[in-house]
Amino acid sequence: MANMSMKKNEMPAQDPKVRAHNFDEVALGYTPEQAMDEAARCLNCKKPVCVAGCPVQINIPLFLAQAAKGDFEEAYQTIALSSSLPAVCGRVCPQESQCEGKCVRGIKGEPVGIGRVERFVADLHNANKTTAAAKPAQNGHRVAVVGSGPSGLTCAGDLAKKGYDVTIFEAFHVAGGVLVYGIPEFRLPKAIVADEIEGLKQLGVKIATNVVIGRTLSIEELMEDGFEAVFIGSGAGLPRFMNIPGENLKGVYSANEYLTRVNLMKAYKPDGETPVMKGGKVAVVGGGNVAMDAARTALRLGAEKVYIVYRRSMDELPARKEEVEHAIEEGIEFLLLNNPVEIVGYRNPDNKRDPKNGFVTGMRVIRMELGEPDEQGRRRPVEIPGSEYLLDVDTVVMSIGTSPNPLIKDTTAGLEINRWGGIIVDEATGKTSLEGVYAGGDTVTGAATVILAMGAGKTAAAAIDEYIQGK
Amino acid sequence: MYEIVKRRELNPTVTLLEIKAPLVAKKAKPGQFIILRVDEWGERIPLTIADSNPVAGTVTIIFQIVGGTTEKLNHVKEGESITDFVGPLGRATEIEGLKKVAVVGGGVGSAIAYPVTKALHAAGAEVHAIVGFRNKDLVILEDEFRANCSRFVLMSDDGSVGEQGLVTDALKKLIESGEQYDEVITIGPLVMMKFVSLLTKEYGIKTIASMNPVMIDGTGMCGGCRLTVGGKIKFACVDGPEFDAHQIDFDEAMDRAAMYRPFEQERHEDACHLFKKEVQE
């Protein structure tokens, strides 16, 4: 008999007042009892709509049934059949718009906490695994993967399990892509990512860091070198700015730069040698997960005040619900229906050498209201005339998305791209306009989620296998 | 790991390193840069490629000690290694079709002006190299320049070597004397490039400046290296590092370059103290 409680088992978390000043993980994870109790809320529907909501189609009712009985390792194995990064997805997937968004239990009351149970079984598995995964029998075919973010890792993992000799090329000095440079430690501990990558290495995946495809090597050279197929999962690329006055003042960061300085380059640790502006008043412009990450990072770096400045209302905020809730609990102020029009800086008219010159002192913001819906049905924000005001801030983080990176398209003849610079692929296979070249993740879709990128990596891995076997 | 195969001090604050990096060496072209990290906790710093040898698989960089990272880099010995070295990044200098060029370098920027000079000279262009230093102790690559251009003008602030004056004085004199350049390429301190650009604008000579702003990834991801060129935001790492100098907002670039200066100085002092302590022990 299912557990008919209307509410999810609450996720144990660090106290907001304490966690606002440390980089340790916020959510602490279920106990075994909580995991079993939560899993037992699943009704085991005949038509499991949750599975349809999952980009990698995990057999959710089965793993929940196993977890409800306390068979956690079996539950893990069920997930692992479909997902190569369960500990990551349990933490960063927007479950409320995917599996849990479809869950029947969510019609009256709260849906089953699928993500929380997934996280629990994955963490338990990782803590207890003693033997290294066996390296599968090699089939002698070489595949190159460009980028070691979620799509690349998934594609590499799936192919390695089938016996392919896979090499991942990573531009940075460590593997993990957005999982290490973008998502902060307090939301996704880097030890977990390192664990998942270690697992791939045990499967035989090679990782070549410090190689920029499009510069150090080209796609063509990879093919000449004997790679039979290439998967491009190079990520989203160039950060967007608003093109308002003052965006190049000192103290204005893209979210990518801000988070990379802190996460990848460890600017938050005393030993880190990379500088970042800390403290003061910080405005983060945007409403996605990246914006929440940047805002909560600013707080942990010692900011006295952090604002989220978003031009639409709470209902349109694209970030994961849990992140918004956590941000509010931690004291981040949401300036909704607000839009920056100018960033203002210091300029001493009498002293050109004043060291304060060129630093941000504030941001001019205009209030907005929601007008008619646009083509996608989202209500368009419209400026309220005369409502401008000056927000007192010293740091501004622009988190309004990215545009595709030109490095690969500029150096790969025949690779077709769409109007906004994304690589064109056949959705069912990830195949590009070039034979043997596949792509997926943000480089195709523009900035999206970890799990969608993983789904694309998975699709491409299957298609690459079919392509090579059919040659 | 990337091994230092050769190390030479060019002057008290400028050092040359030849680093084993076969993939980078194979592709490197004048005007491009690399990003390196000295050790596990180190920051990523961009440095322009001074030379490369695809056969030996080595890349030469020349750097000035300005902060903690360059101080540490200066203490890596021949035979030792640094943890990361990635490149070649950025677009190469466009030298095709150029018949007569003035290359204007200043200080450690001359190290970057040199490979461009060499490439132009090898391509058969007439190259006039004008390089400036504060004084005679700081002069670098003089012989190399002399061997790779048809005219070499050495300037110093104090007159202790070459002619006394600024590189812009020398450039102006050459232009006034009737030299007609297809292009001026300038590499050095921002303030120097700004004044070279102002000068050549007067004469309507196309000018390219090589920018070296703060950056992290060098592949377009962070946007830290952005500058305003022709009123638009450009990323030095993917759109540059070379731009039409007459379109660059140099004042803004100078401002941005100073963003972490107090932090840098502190780091530099820390690094110096650390090395001093090691020496004393």
Coordinates of N, CA and C in Angstrom, one line a residue, chain B residues 21-206:
Chain B
A21 N 55.6 21.8 -25.8 CA 54.1 21.7 -26.0 C 53.9 21.4 -27.5
P22 N 54.1 20.2 -27.9 CA 54.1 19.8 -29.3 C 52.9 20.2 -30.1
L23 N 51.7 20.0 -29.5 CA 50.4 20.3 -30.2 C 50.3 21.8 -30.5
V24 N 50.7 22.6 -29.5 CA 50.6 24.1 -29.6 C 51.7 24.5 -30.7
A25 N 52.9 24.0 -30.6 CA 54.0 24.4 -31.4 C 53.6 24.1 -32.9
K26 N 52.9 23.0 -33.1 CA 52.6 22.7 -34.5 C 51.7 23.7 -35.2
K27 N 50.8 24.4 -34.3 CA 49.8 25.3 -34.9 C 50.1 26.7 -34.7
A28 N 51.0 27.1 -33.8 CA 51.2 28.5 -33.4 C 51.6 29.4 -34.6
K29 N 50.9 30.5 -34.6 CA 51.2 31.6 -35.6 C 51.4 32.9 -34.9
P30 N 52.2 33.8 -35.6 CA 52.4 35.1 -34.9 C 51.1 35.8 -34.6
G31 N 51.1 36.4 -33.5 CA 49.8 37.1 -33.1 C 49.0 36.3 -32.1
Q32 N 49.2 35.0 -32.1 CA 48.3 34.2 -31.2 C 48.9 34.1 -29.8
F33 N 48.1 33.6 -28.9 CA 48.6 33.5 -27.5 C 48.3 32.1 -26.9
I34 N 48.8 32.0 -25.7 CA 48.6 30.7 -24.9 C 48.0 31.1 -23.6
I35 N 47.5 30.2 -22.8 CA 47.1 30.4 -21.4 C 47.9 29.4 -20.6
L36 N 48.5 29.8 -19.5 CA 49.1 28.8 -18.7 C 48.8 28.9 -17.3
R37 N 49.0 27.8 -16.5 CA 48.9 27.8 -15.1 C 50.2 27.2 -14.6
V38 N 50.8 27.8 -13.5 CA 52.1 27.4 -13.0 C 51.9 26.1 -12.2
D39 N 50.9 26.1 -11.3 CA 50.7 25.0 -10.5 C 49.2 24.8 -10.1
E40 N 48.9 23.8 -9.3 CA 47.6 23.4 -9.0 C 46.6 24.5 -8.5
W41 N 47.2 25.5 -7.7 CA 46.3 26.5 -7.2 C 46.4 27.8 -8.1
G42 N 47.2 27.7 -9.1 CA 47.5 28.9 -9.9 C 46.4 29.5 -10.7
E43 N 46.5 30.8 -11.0 CA 45.5 31.4 -11.9 C 45.9 31.1 -13.3
R44 N 45.0 31.3 -14.2 CA 45.3 31.1 -15.7 C 45.7 32.5 -16.2
I45 N 46.8 32.6 -16.8 CA 47.2 33.9 -17.4 C 47.5 33.7 -18.9
P46 N 47.1 34.7 -19.7 CA 47.4 34.7 -21.1 C 48.7 35.3 -21.4
L47 N 49.5 34.7 -22.3 CA 50.8 35.3 -22.8 C 50.9 35.1 -24.3
T48 N 51.3 36.1 -25.0 CA 51.4 36.0 -26.4 C 52.6 35.2 -26.8
I49 N 52.5 34.4 -27.8 CA 53.5 33.5 -28.3 C 54.6 34.3 -28.9
A50 N 55.9 34.1 -28.5 CA 57.0 34.9 -29.0 C 57.7 34.2 -30.2
D51 N 57.6 32.9 -30.1 CA 58.2 32.1 -31.2 C 57.8 30.6 -31.0
S52 N 57.9 29.8 -32.0 CA 57.6 28.4 -31.9 C 58.4 27.6 -32.8
N53 N 58.6 26.3 -32.4 CA 59.4 25.4 -33.2 C 58.7 24.1 -33.4
P54 N 58.0 23.9 -34.5 CA 57.2 22.7 -34.6 C 58.0 21.5 -34.7
V55 N 59.2 21.5 -35.1 CA 60.1 20.3 -35.2 C 60.5 19.9 -33.8
A56 N 60.9 20.9 -33.0 CA 61.3 20.5 -31.6 C 60.1 20.4 -30.7
G57 N 59.0 20.9 -31.1 CA 57.8 20.9 -30.3 C 57.8 21.8 -29.2
T58 N 58.4 23.0 -29.4 CA 58.5 24.0 -28.3 C 57.9 25.3 -28.7
V59 N 57.4 26.0 -27.6 CA 56.8 27.3 -27.8 C 57.6 28.3 -26.9
T60 N 57.9 29.4 -27.4 CA 58.6 30.4 -26.6 C 57.7 31.5 -26.1
I61 N 57.8 31.8 -24.8 CA 57.0 32.9 -24.3 C 58.0 33.8 -23.6
I62 N 57.7 35.1 -23.6 CA 58.5 36.1 -22.9 C 57.6 36.9 -22.0
F63 N 58.0 37.0 -20.8 CA 57.0 37.7 -19.8 C 57.8 38.6 -18.9
Q64 N 57.0 39.6 -18.4 CA 57.5 40.5 -17.5 C 56.9 40.1 -16.1
I65 N 57.7 40.3 -15.1 CA 57.3 39.9 -13.7 C 56.4 41.1 -13.2
V66 N 55.1 40.9 -13.1 CA 54.2 42.0 -12.7 C 53.4 41.6 -11.5
G67 N 53.2 40.3 -11.2 CA 52.3 39.9 -10.1 C 52.8 38.6 -9.6
G68 N 51.9 38.0 -8.8 CA 52.2 36.8 -8.1 C 52.5 35.6 -9.0
T69 N 51.7 35.5 -10.1 CA 51.8 34.4 -11.0 C 53.1 34.5 -11.8
T70 N 53.4 35.7 -12.3 CA 54.6 35.8 -13.1 C 55.8 35.7 -12.2
E71 N 55.7 36.1 -11.0 CA 56.8 35.9 -10.0 C 57.1 34.4 -9.9
K72 N 56.0 33.6 -9.7 CA 56.2 32.2 -9.5 C 56.7 31.5 -10.8
L73 N 56.2 32.0 -11.9 CA 56.7 31.4 -13.2 C 58.2 31.7 -13.4
N74 N 58.6 32.8 -12.9 CA 60.0 33.2 -13.0 C 60.9 32.3 -12.2
H75 N 60.3 31.6 -11.2 CA 61.1 30.7 -10.4 C 61.1 29.2 -10.8
V76 N 60.5 29.0 -11.9 CA 60.5 27.6 -12.5 C 61.8 27.4 -13.3
K77 N 62.5 26.4 -12.9 CA 63.8 26.2 -13.5 C 63.8 25.3 -14.8
E78 N 64.8 25.4 -15.6 CA 65.0 24.5 -16.7 C 64.8 23.0 -16.2
G79 N 64.1 22.2 -17.0 CA 63.9 20.8 -16.6 C 62.7 20.6 -15.7
E80 N 62.2 21.7 -15.1 CA 61.0 21.6 -14.3 C 59.8 21.8 -15.2
S81 N 58.6 21.6 -14.6 CA 57.4 21.7 -15.5 C 56.3 22.6 -14.9
I82 N 55.4 23.1 -15.7 CA 54.3 23.8 -15.2 C 53.1 22.9 -15.5
T83 N 51.9 23.1 -14.8 CA 50.8 22.2 -14.9 C 50.0 22.3 -16.2
D84 N 49.8 23.5 -16.6 CA 48.9 23.7 -17.8 C 49.5 24.7 -18.8
F85 N 49.2 24.4 -20.1 CA 49.6 25.2 -21.2 C 48.7 24.9 -22.4
V86 N 47.9 25.9 -22.7 CA 46.9 25.6 -23.7 C 46.9 26.7 -24.8
G87 N 46.7 26.2 -26.1 CA 46.7 27.1 -27.2 C 46.9 26.4 -28.5
P88 N 47.2 27.1 -29.6 CA 47.3 28.5 -29.7 C 45.9 29.1 -29.7
L89 N 45.7 30.2 -29.0 CA 44.4 30.9 -28.9 C 44.4 32.2 -29.7
G90 N 43.2 32.7 -30.0 CA 43.1 33.9 -30.8 C 43.4 33.8 -32.2
R91 N 43.2 34.8 -33.0 CA 43.4 34.8 -34.4 C 44.9 35.2 -34.7
A92 N 45.4 34.7 -35.7 CA 46.8 35.0 -36.1 C 46.8 36.4 -36.8
T93 N 48.0 37.0 -36.8 CA 48.1 38.3 -37.4 C 47.9 38.1 -38.9
E94 N 47.2 39.0 -39.5 CA 47.0 38.9 -41.0 C 48.1 39.7 -41.7
I95 N 49.0 38.9 -42.3 CA 50.2 39.6 -42.9 C 50.1 39.5 -44.5
E96 N 49.2 38.7 -45.0 CA 49.1 38.6 -46.4 C 48.9 39.9 -47.2
G97 N 49.6 40.1 -48.2 CA 49.4 41.2 -49.1 C 50.0 42.5 -48.6
L98 N 50.6 42.5 -47.4 CA 51.3 43.7 -46.9 C 52.7 43.8 -47.5
K99 N 53.0 45.0 -48.0 CA 54.2 45.2 -48.7 C 55.2 46.0 -47.8
K100 N 54.6 47.0 -47.1 CA 55.5 47.8 -46.3 C 54.8 48.2 -45.0
V101 N 55.4 47.8 -43.9 CA 54.8 47.9 -42.6 C 55.7 48.5 -41.5
A102 N 55.2 49.3 -40.7 CA 55.9 49.7 -39.5 C 55.4 48.9 -38.3
V103 N 56.3 48.2 -37.6 CA 55.9 47.5 -36.4 C 56.5 48.3 -35.2
V104 N 55.5 48.7 -34.3 CA 55.9 49.6 -33.2 C 55.7 48.8 -31.9
G105 N 56.8 48.6 -31.2 CA 56.7 47.8 -30.0 C 57.3 48.6 -28.8
G106 N 56.7 48.3 -27.6 CA 57.2 49.0 -26.4 C 57.4 48.0 -25.3
G107 N 58.5 48.1 -24.6 CA 58.8 47.3 -23.4 C 58.7 45.8 -23.7
V108 N 58.0 45.1 -22.8 CA 57.9 43.6 -23.0 C 57.1 43.3 -24.2
G109 N 56.2 44.3 -24.7 CA 55.4 44.1 -25.9 C 56.3 43.9 -27.1
S110 N 57.6 44.3 -27.0 CA 58.5 44.1 -28.1 C 58.7 42.6 -28.4
A111 N 58.5 41.8 -27.3 CA 58.6 40.3 -27.5 C 57.6 39.8 -28.4
I112 N 56.5 40.5 -28.5 CA 55.4 40.0 -29.3 C 55.5 40.7 -30.7
A113 N 56.0 41.9 -30.7 CA 56.3 42.6 -31.9 C 57.3 41.8 -32.8
Y114 N 58.2 41.1 -32.1 CA 59.3 40.4 -32.8 C 58.8 39.3 -33.7
P115 N 57.9 38.4 -33.3 CA 57.5 37.3 -34.2 C 56.7 37.9 -35.4
V116 N 56.0 39.0 -35.2 CA 55.2 39.6 -36.3 C 56.2 40.2 -37.3
T117 N 57.2 40.8 -36.8 CA 58.3 41.4 -37.6 C 59.0 40.3 -38.4
K118 N 59.3 39.3 -37.7 CA 60.0 38.1 -38.4 C 59.1 37.5 -39.5
A119 N 57.8 37.3 -39.2 CA 56.9 36.7 -40.2 C 56.8 37.6 -41.4
L120 N 56.6 38.9 -41.2 CA 56.5 39.9 -42.3 C 57.7 39.9 -43.1
H121 N 58.9 39.9 -42.5 CA 60.2 39.9 -43.2 C 60.3 38.7 -44.0
A122 N 60.0 37.5 -43.4 CA 60.1 36.3 -44.2 C 59.1 36.2 -45.4
A123 N 58.0 36.9 -45.2 CA 57.0 37.0 -46.3 C 57.4 38.0 -47.4
G124 N 58.5 38.6 -47.2 CA 59.1 39.5 -48.2 C 58.6 41.0 -48.1
A125 N 58.0 41.3 -47.0 CA 57.5 42.7 -46.8 C 58.7 43.6 -46.4
E126 N 58.6 44.8 -46.7 CA 59.6 45.8 -46.1 C 59.1 46.2 -44.7
V127 N 59.9 45.8 -43.7 CA 59.5 46.1 -42.3 C 60.4 47.1 -41.6
H128 N 59.8 48.1 -41.1 CA 60.5 49.0 -40.2 C 60.1 48.7 -38.8
A129 N 61.0 48.4 -38.0 CA 60.7 48.1 -36.6 C 61.1 49.2 -35.7
I130 N 60.2 49.7 -34.9 CA 60.5 50.8 -34.0 C 60.2 50.3 -32.6
V131 N 61.2 50.1 -31.7 CA 60.9 49.6 -30.4 C 61.5 50.6 -29.4
G132 N 60.8 50.7 -28.3 CA 61.2 51.6 -27.2 C 61.3 50.9 -25.9
F133 N 62.2 51.4 -25.1 CA 62.4 50.9 -23.7 C 62.6 52.1 -22.8
R134 N 62.5 51.8 -21.5 CA 62.7 52.9 -20.5 C 64.2 53.3 -20.5
N135 N 65.1 52.3 -20.5 CA 66.5 52.5 -20.5 C 67.3 51.4 -21.1
K136 N 68.6 51.5 -21.1 CA 69.4 50.5 -21.9 C 69.4 49.1 -21.2
D137 N 69.2 49.1 -19.9 CA 69.2 47.8 -19.2 C 68.0 46.9 -19.6
L138 N 66.9 47.6 -20.1 CA 65.7 46.8 -20.3 C 65.5 46.4 -21.8
V139 N 66.5 46.7 -22.6 CA 66.4 46.3 -24.0 C 66.4 44.8 -24.2
I140 N 65.5 44.3 -25.0 CA 65.4 42.9 -25.3 C 65.4 42.7 -26.8
L141 N 65.9 41.5 -27.2 CA 65.8 41.0 -28.6 C 66.4 42.0 -29.7
E142 N 67.3 42.8 -29.3 CA 67.8 43.8 -30.3 C 68.4 43.1 -31.5
D143 N 69.3 42.0 -31.3 CA 69.9 41.3 -32.4 C 68.9 40.7 -33.3
E144 N 67.9 40.1 -32.6 CA 66.8 39.4 -33.4 C 66.1 40.3 -34.3
F145 N 65.7 41.5 -33.7 CA 65.1 42.5 -34.6 C 65.9 42.9 -35.7
R146 N 67.2 43.3 -35.4 CA 68.1 43.7 -36.5 C 68.2 42.8 -37.6
A147 N 68.1 41.5 -37.3 CA 68.3 40.4 -38.3 C 67.0 40.2 -39.1
N148 N 65.9 40.8 -38.7 CA 64.7 40.5 -39.3 C 63.9 41.7 -39.8
C149 N 64.5 42.8 -40.1 CA 63.8 43.9 -40.6 C 64.8 44.8 -41.5
S150 N 64.2 45.6 -42.3 CA 65.1 46.4 -43.2 C 65.4 47.8 -42.5
R151 N 64.7 48.1 -41.4 CA 65.1 49.3 -40.7 C 64.8 49.2 -39.3
F152 N 65.7 49.4 -38.4 CA 65.5 49.2 -37.0 C 65.8 50.5 -36.2
V153 N 64.8 51.0 -35.5 CA 64.9 52.2 -34.7 C 64.7 51.9 -33.2
L154 N 65.8 52.1 -32.4 CA 65.7 51.9 -31.0 C 65.5 53.2 -30.3
M155 N 64.5 53.2 -29.4 CA 64.3 54.4 -28.6 C 64.4 54.1 -27.1
S156 N 64.8 55.1 -26.4 CA 64.7 55.0 -24.9 C 64.3 56.3 -24.3
D157 N 63.6 56.1 -23.1 CA 63.0 57.3 -22.4 C 64.1 58.2 -22.0
D158 N 65.3 57.6 -21.5 CA 66.3 58.5 -20.9 C 67.5 58.7 -21.9
G159 N 67.4 58.1 -23.1 CA 68.5 58.3 -24.0 C 69.8 57.5 -23.7
S160 N 69.7 56.5 -22.8 CA 70.8 55.7 -22.5 C 71.2 54.7 -23.6
V161 N 70.2 54.5 -24.5 CA 70.5 53.7 -25.6 C 69.6 54.2 -26.8
G162 N 70.1 54.0 -28.0 CA 69.3 54.4 -29.2 C 69.1 55.9 -29.1
E163 N 67.9 56.4 -29.7 CA 67.6 57.8 -29.6 C 66.8 58.0 -28.4
Q164 N 66.9 59.2 -27.8 CA 66.0 59.6 -26.7 C 64.7 60.0 -27.2
G165 N 63.6 59.5 -26.6 CA 62.3 59.9 -27.0 C 61.3 58.7 -27.0
L166 N 60.1 59.0 -27.5 CA 59.1 58.0 -27.5 C 59.0 57.3 -28.9
V167 N 58.4 56.1 -28.9 CA 58.3 55.5 -30.2 C 57.4 56.3 -31.2
T168 N 56.5 57.1 -30.6 CA 55.6 57.9 -31.5 C 56.5 59.0 -32.2
D169 N 57.5 59.5 -31.5 CA 58.4 60.5 -32.1 C 59.0 59.9 -33.3
A170 N 59.6 58.7 -33.1 CA 60.3 58.0 -34.2 C 59.3 57.7 -35.4
L171 N 58.1 57.2 -35.1 CA 57.2 56.9 -36.1 C 56.8 58.1 -36.9
K172 N 56.6 59.2 -36.2 CA 56.2 60.5 -36.8 C 57.3 61.0 -37.8
K173 N 58.5 60.8 -37.3 CA 59.6 61.3 -38.1 C 59.7 60.5 -39.4
L174 N 59.5 59.2 -39.3 CA 59.6 58.3 -40.5 C 58.4 58.7 -41.5
I175 N 57.2 58.9 -40.9 CA 56.1 59.2 -41.8 C 56.3 60.6 -42.5
E176 N 56.8 61.5 -41.6 CA 57.1 62.9 -42.2 C 58.1 62.9 -43.2
S177 N 59.1 61.9 -43.1 CA 60.2 61.9 -44.1 C 59.7 61.2 -45.4
G178 N 58.5 60.8 -45.4 CA 58.0 60.3 -46.7 C 57.8 58.8 -46.8
E179 N 58.0 58.1 -45.7 CA 57.8 56.7 -45.7 C 56.3 56.4 -45.8
Q180 N 55.9 55.5 -46.7 CA 54.5 55.2 -46.8 C 54.2 53.8 -46.5
Y181 N 53.5 53.6 -45.4 CA 53.2 52.3 -44.9 C 51.8 51.8 -45.2
D182 N 51.7 50.5 -45.6 CA 50.4 50.0 -45.8 C 49.6 49.9 -44.5
E183 N 50.5 49.6 -43.5 CA 49.9 49.3 -42.2 C 50.9 49.6 -41.1
V184 N 50.4 50.0 -39.9 CA 51.2 50.0 -38.7 C 50.7 49.0 -37.8
I185 N 51.6 48.2 -37.2 CA 51.2 47.2 -36.2 C 51.8 47.6 -34.9
T186 N 51.0 47.7 -33.9 CA 51.6 48.2 -32.6 C 51.2 47.2 -31.4
I187 N 52.3 47.0 -30.7 CA 52.1 46.0 -29.5 C 53.0 46.5 -28.4
G188 N 52.3 46.8 -27.3 CA 53.0 47.3 -26.1 C 52.1 47.8 -25.0
P189 N 52.5 48.6 -24.2 CA 51.6 49.2 -23.1 C 50.4 49.9 -23.8
L190 N 49.3 49.8 -23.1 CA 48.0 50.4 -23.7 C 48.2 51.9 -24.0
V191 N 48.9 52.6 -23.1 CA 49.0 54.0 -23.3 C 49.8 54.3 -24.5
M192 N 50.9 53.5 -24.8 CA 51.7 53.7 -26.0 C 50.8 53.4 -27.2
M193 N 50.1 52.3 -27.2 CA 49.3 51.9 -28.4 C 48.2 53.0 -28.7
K194 N 47.7 53.6 -27.6 CA 46.7 54.6 -27.7 C 47.3 55.8 -28.5
F195 N 48.6 56.2 -28.2 CA 49.2 57.4 -28.8 C 49.7 57.0 -30.2
V196 N 50.1 55.8 -30.4 CA 50.5 55.4 -31.8 C 49.2 55.5 -32.7
S197 N 48.1 55.0 -32.1 CA 46.8 55.0 -32.9 C 46.4 56.5 -33.2
L198 N 46.5 57.4 -32.2 CA 46.1 58.8 -32.4 C 47.0 59.4 -33.5
L199 N 48.3 59.0 -33.5 CA 49.2 59.6 -34.5 C 48.8 59.1 -35.9
T200 N 48.6 57.8 -36.0 CA 48.4 57.2 -37.4 C 47.0 57.6 -37.9
K201 N 46.1 57.9 -37.0 CA 44.8 58.3 -37.4 C 44.9 59.7 -38.2
E202 N 45.8 60.6 -37.6 CA 46.0 61.9 -38.3 C 46.5 61.7 -39.7
Y203 N 47.3 60.6 -39.9 CA 47.9 60.4 -41.3 C 47.0 59.4 -42.1
G204 N 46.0 58.9 -41.5 CA 45.1 58.0 -42.2 C 45.8 56.7 -42.5
I205 N 46.7 56.2 -41.6 CA 47.3 54.9 -41.9 C 46.6 53.8 -41.1
K206 N 46.2 52.8 -41.8 CA 45.5 51.7 -41.1 C 46.5 51.1 -40.0

